[in-house]
XYZ file of C-alpha atoms in Angstrom:
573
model
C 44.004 -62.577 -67.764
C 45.719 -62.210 -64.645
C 45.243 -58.384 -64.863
C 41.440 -59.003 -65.492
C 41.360 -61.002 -62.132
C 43.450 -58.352 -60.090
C 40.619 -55.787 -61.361
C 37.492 -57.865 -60.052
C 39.080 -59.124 -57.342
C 40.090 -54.900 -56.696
C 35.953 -54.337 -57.536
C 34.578 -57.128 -54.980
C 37.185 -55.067 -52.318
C 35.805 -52.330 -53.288
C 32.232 -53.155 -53.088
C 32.797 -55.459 -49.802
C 34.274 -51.713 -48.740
C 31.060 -49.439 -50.011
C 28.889 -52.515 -47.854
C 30.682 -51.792 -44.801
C 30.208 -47.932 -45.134
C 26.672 -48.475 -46.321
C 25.805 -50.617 -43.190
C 27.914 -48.557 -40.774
C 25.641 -45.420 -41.901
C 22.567 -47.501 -41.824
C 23.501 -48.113 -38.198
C 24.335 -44.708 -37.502
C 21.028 -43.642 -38.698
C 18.987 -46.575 -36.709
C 20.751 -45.394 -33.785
C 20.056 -42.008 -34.405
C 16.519 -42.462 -34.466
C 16.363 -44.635 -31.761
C 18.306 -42.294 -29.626
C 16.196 -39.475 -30.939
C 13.174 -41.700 -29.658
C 14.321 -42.252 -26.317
C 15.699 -38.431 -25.512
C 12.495 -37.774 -26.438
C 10.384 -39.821 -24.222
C 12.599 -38.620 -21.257
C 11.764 -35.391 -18.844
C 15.442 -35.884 -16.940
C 18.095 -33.747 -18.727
C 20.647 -35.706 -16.917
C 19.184 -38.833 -18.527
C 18.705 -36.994 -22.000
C 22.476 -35.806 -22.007
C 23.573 -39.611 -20.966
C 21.584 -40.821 -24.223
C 23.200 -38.192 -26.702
C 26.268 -39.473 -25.967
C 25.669 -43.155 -25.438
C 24.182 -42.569 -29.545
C 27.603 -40.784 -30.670
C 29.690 -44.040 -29.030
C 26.933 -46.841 -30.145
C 27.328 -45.197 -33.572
C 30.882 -45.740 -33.900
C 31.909 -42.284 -34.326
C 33.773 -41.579 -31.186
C 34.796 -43.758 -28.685
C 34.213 -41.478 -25.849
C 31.563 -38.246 -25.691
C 31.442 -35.718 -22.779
C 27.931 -33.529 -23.341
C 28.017 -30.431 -21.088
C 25.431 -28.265 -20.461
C 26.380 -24.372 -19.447
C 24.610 -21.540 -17.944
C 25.157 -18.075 -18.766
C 28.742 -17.788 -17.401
C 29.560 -20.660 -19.320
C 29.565 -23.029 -15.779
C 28.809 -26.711 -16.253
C 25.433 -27.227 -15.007
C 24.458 -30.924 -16.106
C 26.386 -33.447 -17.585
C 26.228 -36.725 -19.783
C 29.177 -39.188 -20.496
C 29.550 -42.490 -22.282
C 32.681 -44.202 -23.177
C 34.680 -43.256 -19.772
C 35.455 -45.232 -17.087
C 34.028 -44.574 -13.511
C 37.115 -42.943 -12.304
C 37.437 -40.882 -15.416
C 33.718 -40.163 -14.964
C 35.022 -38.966 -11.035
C 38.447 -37.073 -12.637
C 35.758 -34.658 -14.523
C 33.513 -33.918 -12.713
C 36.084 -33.036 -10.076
C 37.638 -30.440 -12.571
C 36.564 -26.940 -12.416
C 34.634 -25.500 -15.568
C 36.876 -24.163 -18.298
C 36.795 -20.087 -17.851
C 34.421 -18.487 -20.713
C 37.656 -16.796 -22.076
C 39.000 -20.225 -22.716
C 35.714 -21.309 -24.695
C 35.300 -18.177 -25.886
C 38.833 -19.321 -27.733
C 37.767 -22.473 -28.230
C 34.804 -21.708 -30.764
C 36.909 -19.428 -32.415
C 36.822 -19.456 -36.242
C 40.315 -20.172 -36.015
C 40.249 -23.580 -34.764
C 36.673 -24.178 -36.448
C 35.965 -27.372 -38.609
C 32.196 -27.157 -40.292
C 30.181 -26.684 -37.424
C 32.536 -27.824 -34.939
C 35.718 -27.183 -33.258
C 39.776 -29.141 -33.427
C 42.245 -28.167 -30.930
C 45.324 -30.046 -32.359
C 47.459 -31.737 -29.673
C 50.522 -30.038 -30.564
C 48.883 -26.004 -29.424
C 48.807 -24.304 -26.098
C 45.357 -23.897 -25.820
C 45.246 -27.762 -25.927
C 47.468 -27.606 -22.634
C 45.636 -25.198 -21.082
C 41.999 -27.280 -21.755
C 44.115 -30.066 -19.978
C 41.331 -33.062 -20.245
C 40.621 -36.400 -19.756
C 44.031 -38.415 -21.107
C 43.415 -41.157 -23.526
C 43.750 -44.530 -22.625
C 44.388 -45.263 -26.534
C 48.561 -44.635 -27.986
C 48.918 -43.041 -31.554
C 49.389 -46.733 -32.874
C 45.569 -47.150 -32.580
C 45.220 -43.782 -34.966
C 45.994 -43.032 -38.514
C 46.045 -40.261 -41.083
C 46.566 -37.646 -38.542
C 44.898 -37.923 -35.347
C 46.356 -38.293 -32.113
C 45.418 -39.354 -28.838
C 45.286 -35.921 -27.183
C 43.372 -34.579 -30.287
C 40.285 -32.937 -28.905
C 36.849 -31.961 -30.974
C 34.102 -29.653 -29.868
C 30.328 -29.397 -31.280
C 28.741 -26.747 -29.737
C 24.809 -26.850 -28.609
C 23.389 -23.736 -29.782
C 19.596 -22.564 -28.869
C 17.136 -21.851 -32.277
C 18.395 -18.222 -31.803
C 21.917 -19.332 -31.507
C 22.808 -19.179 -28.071
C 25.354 -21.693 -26.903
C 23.759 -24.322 -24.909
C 26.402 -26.501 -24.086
C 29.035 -28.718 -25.768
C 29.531 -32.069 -27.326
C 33.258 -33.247 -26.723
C 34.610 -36.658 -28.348
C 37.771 -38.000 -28.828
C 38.914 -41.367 -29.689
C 37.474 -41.705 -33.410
C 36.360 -45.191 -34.288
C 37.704 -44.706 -37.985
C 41.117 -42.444 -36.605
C 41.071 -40.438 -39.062
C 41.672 -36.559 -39.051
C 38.434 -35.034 -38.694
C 36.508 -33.813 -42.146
C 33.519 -32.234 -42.916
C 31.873 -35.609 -44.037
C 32.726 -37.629 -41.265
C 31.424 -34.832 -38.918
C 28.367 -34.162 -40.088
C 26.490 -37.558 -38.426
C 27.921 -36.068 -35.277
C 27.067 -32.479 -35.731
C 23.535 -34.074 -36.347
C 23.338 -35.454 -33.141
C 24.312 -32.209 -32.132
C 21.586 -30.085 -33.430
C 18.851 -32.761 -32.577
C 19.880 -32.745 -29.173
C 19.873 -29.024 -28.354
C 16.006 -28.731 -30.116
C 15.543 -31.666 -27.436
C 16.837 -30.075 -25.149
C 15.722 -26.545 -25.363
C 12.313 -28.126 -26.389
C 12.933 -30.129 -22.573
C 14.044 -26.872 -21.251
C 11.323 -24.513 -22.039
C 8.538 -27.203 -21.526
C 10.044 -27.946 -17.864
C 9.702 -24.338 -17.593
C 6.654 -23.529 -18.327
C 5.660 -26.355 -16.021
C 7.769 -25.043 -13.389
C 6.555 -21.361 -13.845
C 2.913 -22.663 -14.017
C 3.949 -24.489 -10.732
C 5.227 -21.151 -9.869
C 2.387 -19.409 -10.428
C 0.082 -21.678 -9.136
C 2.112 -21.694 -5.508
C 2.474 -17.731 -5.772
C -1.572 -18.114 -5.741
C -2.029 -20.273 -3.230
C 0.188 -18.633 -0.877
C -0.632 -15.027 -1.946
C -2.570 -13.614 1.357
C -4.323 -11.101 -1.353
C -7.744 -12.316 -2.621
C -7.298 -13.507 -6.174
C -10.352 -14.928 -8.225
C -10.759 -15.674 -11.906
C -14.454 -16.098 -13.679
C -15.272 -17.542 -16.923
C -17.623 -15.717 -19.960
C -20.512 -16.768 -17.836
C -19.298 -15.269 -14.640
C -18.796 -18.717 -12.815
C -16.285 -18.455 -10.537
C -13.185 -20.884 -12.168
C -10.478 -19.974 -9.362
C -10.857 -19.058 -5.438
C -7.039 -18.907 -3.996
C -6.682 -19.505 -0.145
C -6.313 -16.068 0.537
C -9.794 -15.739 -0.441
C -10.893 -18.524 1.318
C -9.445 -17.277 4.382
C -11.256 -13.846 4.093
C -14.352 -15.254 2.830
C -15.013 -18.113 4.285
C -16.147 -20.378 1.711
C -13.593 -23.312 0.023
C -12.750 -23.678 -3.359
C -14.677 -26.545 -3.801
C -18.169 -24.602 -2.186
C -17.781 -21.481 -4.680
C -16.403 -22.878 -8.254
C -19.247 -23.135 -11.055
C -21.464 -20.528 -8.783
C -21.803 -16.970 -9.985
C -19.377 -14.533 -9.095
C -21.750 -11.824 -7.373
C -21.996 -13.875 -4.929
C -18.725 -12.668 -3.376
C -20.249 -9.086 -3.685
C -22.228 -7.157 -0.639
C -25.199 -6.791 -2.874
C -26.647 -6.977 -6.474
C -26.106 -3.670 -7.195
C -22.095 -4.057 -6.039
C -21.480 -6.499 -8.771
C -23.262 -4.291 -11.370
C -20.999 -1.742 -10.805
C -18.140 -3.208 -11.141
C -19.083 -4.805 -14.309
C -19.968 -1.268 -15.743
C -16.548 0.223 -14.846
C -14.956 -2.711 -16.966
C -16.761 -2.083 -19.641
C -16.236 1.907 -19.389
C -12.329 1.557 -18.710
C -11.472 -0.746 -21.374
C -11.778 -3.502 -19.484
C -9.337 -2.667 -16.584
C -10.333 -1.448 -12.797
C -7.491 -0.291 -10.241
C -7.956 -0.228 -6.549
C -11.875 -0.094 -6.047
C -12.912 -0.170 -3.106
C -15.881 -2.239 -2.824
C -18.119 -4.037 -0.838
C -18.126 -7.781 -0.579
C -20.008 -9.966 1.713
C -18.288 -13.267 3.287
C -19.868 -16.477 3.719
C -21.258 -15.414 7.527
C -22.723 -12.534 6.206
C -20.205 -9.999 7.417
C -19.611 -6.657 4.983
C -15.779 -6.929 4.190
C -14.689 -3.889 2.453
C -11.700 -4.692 -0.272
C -10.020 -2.768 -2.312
C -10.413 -4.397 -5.922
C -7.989 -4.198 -9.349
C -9.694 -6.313 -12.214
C -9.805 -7.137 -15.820
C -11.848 -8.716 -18.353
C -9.941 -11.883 -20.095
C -9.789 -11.711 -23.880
C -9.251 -14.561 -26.854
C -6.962 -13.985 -29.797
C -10.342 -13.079 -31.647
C -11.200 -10.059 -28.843
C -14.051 -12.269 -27.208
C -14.114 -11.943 -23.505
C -13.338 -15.467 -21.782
C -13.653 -14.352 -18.609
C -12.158 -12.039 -15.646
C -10.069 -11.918 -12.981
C -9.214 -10.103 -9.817
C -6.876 -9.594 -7.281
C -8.556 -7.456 -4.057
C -7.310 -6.465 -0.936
C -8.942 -6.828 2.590
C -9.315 -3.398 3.838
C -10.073 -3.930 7.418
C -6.485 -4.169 8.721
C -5.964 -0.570 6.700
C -9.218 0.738 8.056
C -8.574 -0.139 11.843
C -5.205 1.671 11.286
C -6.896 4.607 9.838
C -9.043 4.594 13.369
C -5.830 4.405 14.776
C -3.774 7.227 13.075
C -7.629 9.591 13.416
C -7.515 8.755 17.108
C -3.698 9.126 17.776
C -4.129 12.334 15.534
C -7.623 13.179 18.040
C -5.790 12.797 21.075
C -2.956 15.021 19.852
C -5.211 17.874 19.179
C -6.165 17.409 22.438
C -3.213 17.194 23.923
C -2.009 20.854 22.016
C -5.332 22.355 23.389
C -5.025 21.238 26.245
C -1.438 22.646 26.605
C -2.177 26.028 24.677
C -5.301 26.235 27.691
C -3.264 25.246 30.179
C -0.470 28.098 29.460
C -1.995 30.691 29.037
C -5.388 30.362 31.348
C -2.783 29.878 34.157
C -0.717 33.127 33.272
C -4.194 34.841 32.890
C -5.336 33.215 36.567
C -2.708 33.816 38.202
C -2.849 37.627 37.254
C -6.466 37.366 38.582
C -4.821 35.664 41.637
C -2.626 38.665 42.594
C -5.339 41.303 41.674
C -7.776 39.408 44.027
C -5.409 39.095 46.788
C -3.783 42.962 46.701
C -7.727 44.007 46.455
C -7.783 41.844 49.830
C -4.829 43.489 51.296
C -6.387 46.765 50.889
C -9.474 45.592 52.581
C -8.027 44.302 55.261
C -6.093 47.364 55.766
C -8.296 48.857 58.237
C -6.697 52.329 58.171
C -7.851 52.470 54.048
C -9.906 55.294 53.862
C -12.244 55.404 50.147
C -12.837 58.839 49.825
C -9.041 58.887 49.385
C -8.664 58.983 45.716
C -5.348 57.167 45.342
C -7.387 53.842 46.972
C -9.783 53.999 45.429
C -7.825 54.095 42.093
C -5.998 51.052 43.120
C -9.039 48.817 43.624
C -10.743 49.992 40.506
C -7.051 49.070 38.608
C -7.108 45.982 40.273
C -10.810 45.560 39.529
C -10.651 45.943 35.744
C -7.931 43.692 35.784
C -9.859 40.979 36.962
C -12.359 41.870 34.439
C -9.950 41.944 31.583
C -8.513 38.572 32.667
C -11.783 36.975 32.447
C -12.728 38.156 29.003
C -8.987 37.506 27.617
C -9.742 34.036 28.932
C -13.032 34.463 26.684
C -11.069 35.573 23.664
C -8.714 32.493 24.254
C -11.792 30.207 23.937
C -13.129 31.419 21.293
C -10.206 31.092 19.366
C -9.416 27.303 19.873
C -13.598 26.885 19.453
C -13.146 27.922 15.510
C -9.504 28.207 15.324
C -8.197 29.427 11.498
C -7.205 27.460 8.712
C -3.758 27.969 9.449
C -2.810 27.489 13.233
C 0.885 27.517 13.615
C 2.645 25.295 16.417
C 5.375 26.400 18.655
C 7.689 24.044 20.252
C 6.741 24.788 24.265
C 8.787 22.713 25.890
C 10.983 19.824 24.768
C 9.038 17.328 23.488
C 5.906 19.305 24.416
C 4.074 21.548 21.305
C 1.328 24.188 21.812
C -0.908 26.396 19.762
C 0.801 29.772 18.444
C -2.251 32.164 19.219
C -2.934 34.792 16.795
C -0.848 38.454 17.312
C -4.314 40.118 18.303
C -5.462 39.010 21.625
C -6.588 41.967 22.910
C -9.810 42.549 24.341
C -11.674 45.803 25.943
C -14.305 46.395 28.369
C -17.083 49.299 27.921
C -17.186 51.555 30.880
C -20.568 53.447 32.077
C -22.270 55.252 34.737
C -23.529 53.979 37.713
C -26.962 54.514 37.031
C -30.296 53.755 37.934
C -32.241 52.850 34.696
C -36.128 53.589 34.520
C -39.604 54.339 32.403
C -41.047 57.529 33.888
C -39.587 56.551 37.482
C -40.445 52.823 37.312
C -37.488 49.948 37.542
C -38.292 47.817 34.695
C -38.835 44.522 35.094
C -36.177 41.373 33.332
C -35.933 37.766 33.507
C -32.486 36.180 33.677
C -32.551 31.790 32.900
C -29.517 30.432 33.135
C -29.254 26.347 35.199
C -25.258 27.791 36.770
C -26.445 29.241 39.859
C -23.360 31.836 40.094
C -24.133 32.881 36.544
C -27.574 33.159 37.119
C -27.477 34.968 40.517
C -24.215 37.160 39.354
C -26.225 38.490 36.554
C -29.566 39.555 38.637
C -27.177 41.738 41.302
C -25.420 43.312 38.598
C -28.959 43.963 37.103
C -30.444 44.926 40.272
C -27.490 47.391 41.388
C -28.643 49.058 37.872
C -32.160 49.786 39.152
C -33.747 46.244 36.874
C -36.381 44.106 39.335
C -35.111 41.082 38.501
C -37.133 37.520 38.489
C -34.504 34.258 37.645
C -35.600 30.669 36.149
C -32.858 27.504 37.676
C -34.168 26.236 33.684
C -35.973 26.658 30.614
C -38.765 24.811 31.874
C -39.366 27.506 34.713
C -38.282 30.496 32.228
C -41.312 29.207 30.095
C -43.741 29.047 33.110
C -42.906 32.610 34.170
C -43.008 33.825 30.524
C -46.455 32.954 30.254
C -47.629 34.390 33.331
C -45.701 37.517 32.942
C -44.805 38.391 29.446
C -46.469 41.148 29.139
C -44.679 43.334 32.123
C -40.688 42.166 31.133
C -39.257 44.660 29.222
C -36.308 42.035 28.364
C -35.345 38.309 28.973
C -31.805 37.008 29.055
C -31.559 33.430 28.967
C -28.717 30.544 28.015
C -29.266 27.982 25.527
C -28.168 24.771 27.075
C -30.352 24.464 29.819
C -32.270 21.290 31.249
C -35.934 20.551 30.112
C -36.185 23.618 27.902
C -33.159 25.031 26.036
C -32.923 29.219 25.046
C -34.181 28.571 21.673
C -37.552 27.355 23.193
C -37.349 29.679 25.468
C -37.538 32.388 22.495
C -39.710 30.062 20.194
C -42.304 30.781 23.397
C -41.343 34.645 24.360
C -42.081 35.297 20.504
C -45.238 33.421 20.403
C -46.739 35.441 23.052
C -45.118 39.164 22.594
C -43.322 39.008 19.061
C -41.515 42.552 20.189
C -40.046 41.292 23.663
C -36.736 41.501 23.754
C -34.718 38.214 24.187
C -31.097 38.271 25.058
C -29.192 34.285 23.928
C -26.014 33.325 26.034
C -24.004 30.124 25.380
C -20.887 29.091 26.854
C -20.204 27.439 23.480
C -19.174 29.258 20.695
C -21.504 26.773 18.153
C -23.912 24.946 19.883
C -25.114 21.483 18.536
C -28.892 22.679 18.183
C -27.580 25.951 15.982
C -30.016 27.458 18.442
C -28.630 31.104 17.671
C -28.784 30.194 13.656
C -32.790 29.341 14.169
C -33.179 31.941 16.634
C -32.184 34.979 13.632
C -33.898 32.985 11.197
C -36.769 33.342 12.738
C -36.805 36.919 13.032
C -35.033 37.170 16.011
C -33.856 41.086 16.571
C -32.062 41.177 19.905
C -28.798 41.093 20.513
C -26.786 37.408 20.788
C -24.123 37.117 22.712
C -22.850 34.184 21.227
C -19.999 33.123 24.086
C -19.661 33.796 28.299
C -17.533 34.898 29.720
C -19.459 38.338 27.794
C -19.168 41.708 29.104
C -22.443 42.661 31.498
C -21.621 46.399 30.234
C -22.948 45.247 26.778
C -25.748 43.405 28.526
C -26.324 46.731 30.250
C -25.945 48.589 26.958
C -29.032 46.479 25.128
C -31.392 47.245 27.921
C -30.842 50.937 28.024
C -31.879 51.169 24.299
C -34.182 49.414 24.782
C -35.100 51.600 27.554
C -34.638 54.563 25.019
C -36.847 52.765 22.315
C -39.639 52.781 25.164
């Protein structure tokens, strides 16, 4: 009998024991859930961390819980407590993070329990983890633990990355941990980092759509998107800035609008659908909202669905102007420095070849002056003819020189002239010759023939008609092409030649000929042009058009080969 009652009153223990578990897990769960609830509803990690381990302490698992989030050199970057005192709260957060080799040690399979981690009081690595001390003596413990005991659940990511760590001491029950009383708290654990990370990346995306949308904004480029129906959907203020219009004045209307013309915008949409739906760097013409033609330069793409629809496109251009002013810039900078070379290559050597003409002119002068000089002396005679050629020579080296820089070769070489001061390196051949003749009197069965000589430079024009004249030529001149015309068609039939420049006033040399051939298609015309290609390509027309006298295409030319012309002519006659 009495054993009978020792066994029921042993069964109601027992039961009254299974109760207590059955509601303590019932509570565990309900708080659980309700701390699952409220991490849920919360976007501060700070607050979410608190909450994890305010549920480990409300559901009597561990008295105290430190939750510690890392970053990737395992540094404490947020932190949640519950259980500890203010000034223990203080104490820890004044510690410095644990070095990763020490947690690296710490998760170790050697001190690994389930899914989490004991560091027994008695080991070194406990001393070297060092802690918040319990308030609580071993007398509040049994089967095993001790007050310095510490346990770790790690926070690992979906892919396994650590997270952070759960650490608790204190256990309500003080028992030795086991894998069944763990596993409520290694629940915790798991639901906290999917929070978490779930918090994490969704905070993330926010902030990089915040991101984004500030890298937009402030982006000085031009960056619209469009929708399927071409309606513009996003107008940054860099593009309001170059084009004028706001955001608010542009979305919903059509995106062609932002293009110079219709035919602008139907390019553009051609090359995306030619290039697979990607254009780089186009430039393009767009029109802003005062009318003015902005050029851009344009990289684009057409916006695509998971089924391969296009949704839409978007662009991000580039205001040109600033890149086309400094193109002006660098062409003009690069203008004035062919110039300036010119200029210098002129400068040197049309001075060396003056200054020979200087000292020819002035020893010619000397012997002049002398007034015992006596020309039927060979030997001064000889000396002013030297000195005479020279001058020549000068002149038509200076000719040569012109010529050169006029249509220079594809491959002009610079010299360094002085420091800091380049020049043109002229071509080896520079040489140039003048045809000698007799001094003779040129006529048609005894009769000087008659010329007419148009040129607007008075010293040309007059220079040419002595040298003529000395030659036996009656010479009539025209001050311009105007006058040359007048006297052509008065006299064309009695000149045997005319010589005339192109760039004159009124009438240039080409009209001059156009006339000359009208009325006598046989007369011979003689072209002269101080520029080696003149802007009217009078001397291309002029041989087009059947021209057959000679061109002298550049003065200073050599009046021998003027000579030369007339006197076969002569000899055709």
């Amino acid at each position: 009998m009495d054993e009978c009652r020792e066994n029921i009153e042993s069964l109601r223990e027992e039961i009254a024991r299974l109760r207590k578990t059955v509601d303590e897990r019932e509570h565990q769960l309900v708080t659980f859930f309700d701390i699952t609830t409220r991490v849920l509803e919360s976007d501060d990690v700070v607050e979410q961390l608190n909450l994890v381990a305010e549920g480990i302490t409300r559901a009597r698992l561990f008295r105290r819980a430190i939750i510690s989030l890392f970053d990737e050199d395992y540094s404490r970057v947020d932190v949640g407590y519950s259980g500890l005192e203010p000034e223990e709260i203080i104490e820890h957060r004044r510690k410095p993070s644990l070095p990763q080799e020490v947690w690296e040690e710490i998760l170790s399979e050697r001190y690994k329990i389930g899914e989490s981690f004991f560091v027994s009081h008695n080991t070194e690595l406990n001393a070297r983890i060092g802690g918040i001390k319990s308030t609580l003596d071993e007398a509040n413990f049994a089967d095993g633990w001790h007050p310095s005991d510490m346990l770790f659940v790690p926070l690992r990511s979906s892919r396994g990355n650590l997270l952070g760590v759960i650490s608790v001491d204190d256990p309500f029950d003080g028992t030795f941990p086991s894998h069944e009383n763990l596993r409520l708290t290694e629940l915790f654990a798991r639901e906290a980092s999917e929070i978490i990370e779930r918090g994490d990346l969704t905070r993330k995306f926010f902030g990089m759509q915040q991101y984004l949308t500030q890298l937009i904004e402030s982006s000085s480029d031009i960056i619209v998107s469009s929708d399927a129906d071409g309606k513009i959907v996003l107008f940054n203020s860099g593009a309001e800035r170059i084009f004028g219009y706001s955001a608010e004045e542009v979305e919903g209307r059509p995106i062609s609008i932002l293009y110079e013309d219709g035919d602008e915008a139907r390019k553009v949409r051609q090359l995306l659908r030619e290039n697979d739906g990607k254009i780089e760097s186009l430039e393009v013409s767009a029109r802003a909202k005062n009318g003015e033609v902005i050029p851009i330069s344009m990289s684009a793409s057409l916006l695509f669905d998971e089924k391969g629809n296009v949704i839409g496109t978007q662009g991000i251009s580039k205001d040109l102007r600033p890149f086309k002013a400094l193109q002006r810039n660098i062409e003009e900078l690069q203008r004035k420095e062919t110039i300036r070379l010119v200029a210098v290559t002129l400068s040197h050597h049309i001075n060396n070849y003056l200054q020979s003409m200087l000292i020819c002119g002035q020893n010619v002068e000397e012997i002049l002056q002398d007034k015992k000089v006596d020309f039927t002396d060979k030997s001064a005679r000889n000396s002013v003819e030297k000195y005479l050629a020279e001058l020549k020579l000068n002149g038509m080296r200076i000719s040569r020189l012109t010529n050169i820089l006029s249509n220079p070769p594809e491959k002009l070489a610079i010299d360094e002239y002085l420091d800091g001061i380049k020049m043109l390196q002229l071509p080896n051949d520079m040489a140039v010759k003048i045809e000698s003749h007799e001094h003779e009197f040129c006529t048609i069965d005894g009769v000087c023939p008659r010329i007419l000589i148009a040129d607007d430079e008075e010293t040309i024009r007059e220079g040419i008609a002595e040298f003529m004249r000395a030659h036996g030529f009656i010479v009539e001149t025209a001050k311009d092409g105007a006058e040359a015309i007048k006297l052509i068609e008065k006299n064309y039939d009695k000149y045997l030649a005319i010589i005339s420049d192109i760039k004159m006033p009124h009438a240039n040399g080409y009209e001059v000929f156009r006339k000359a051939k009208e009325l006598r298609p046989k007369l011979v015309v003689i072209l002269m042009t101080a520029f080696g290609y003149d802007e009217n390509h009078a001397l291309v027309k002029a041989s087009q058009e059947g021209l057959k006298a000679k061109l002298f295409k550049e003065k200073p030319f050599d009046m021998n080969n003027v000579l030369r012309v007339l006197r076969e002519t002569l000899a055709e006659k």
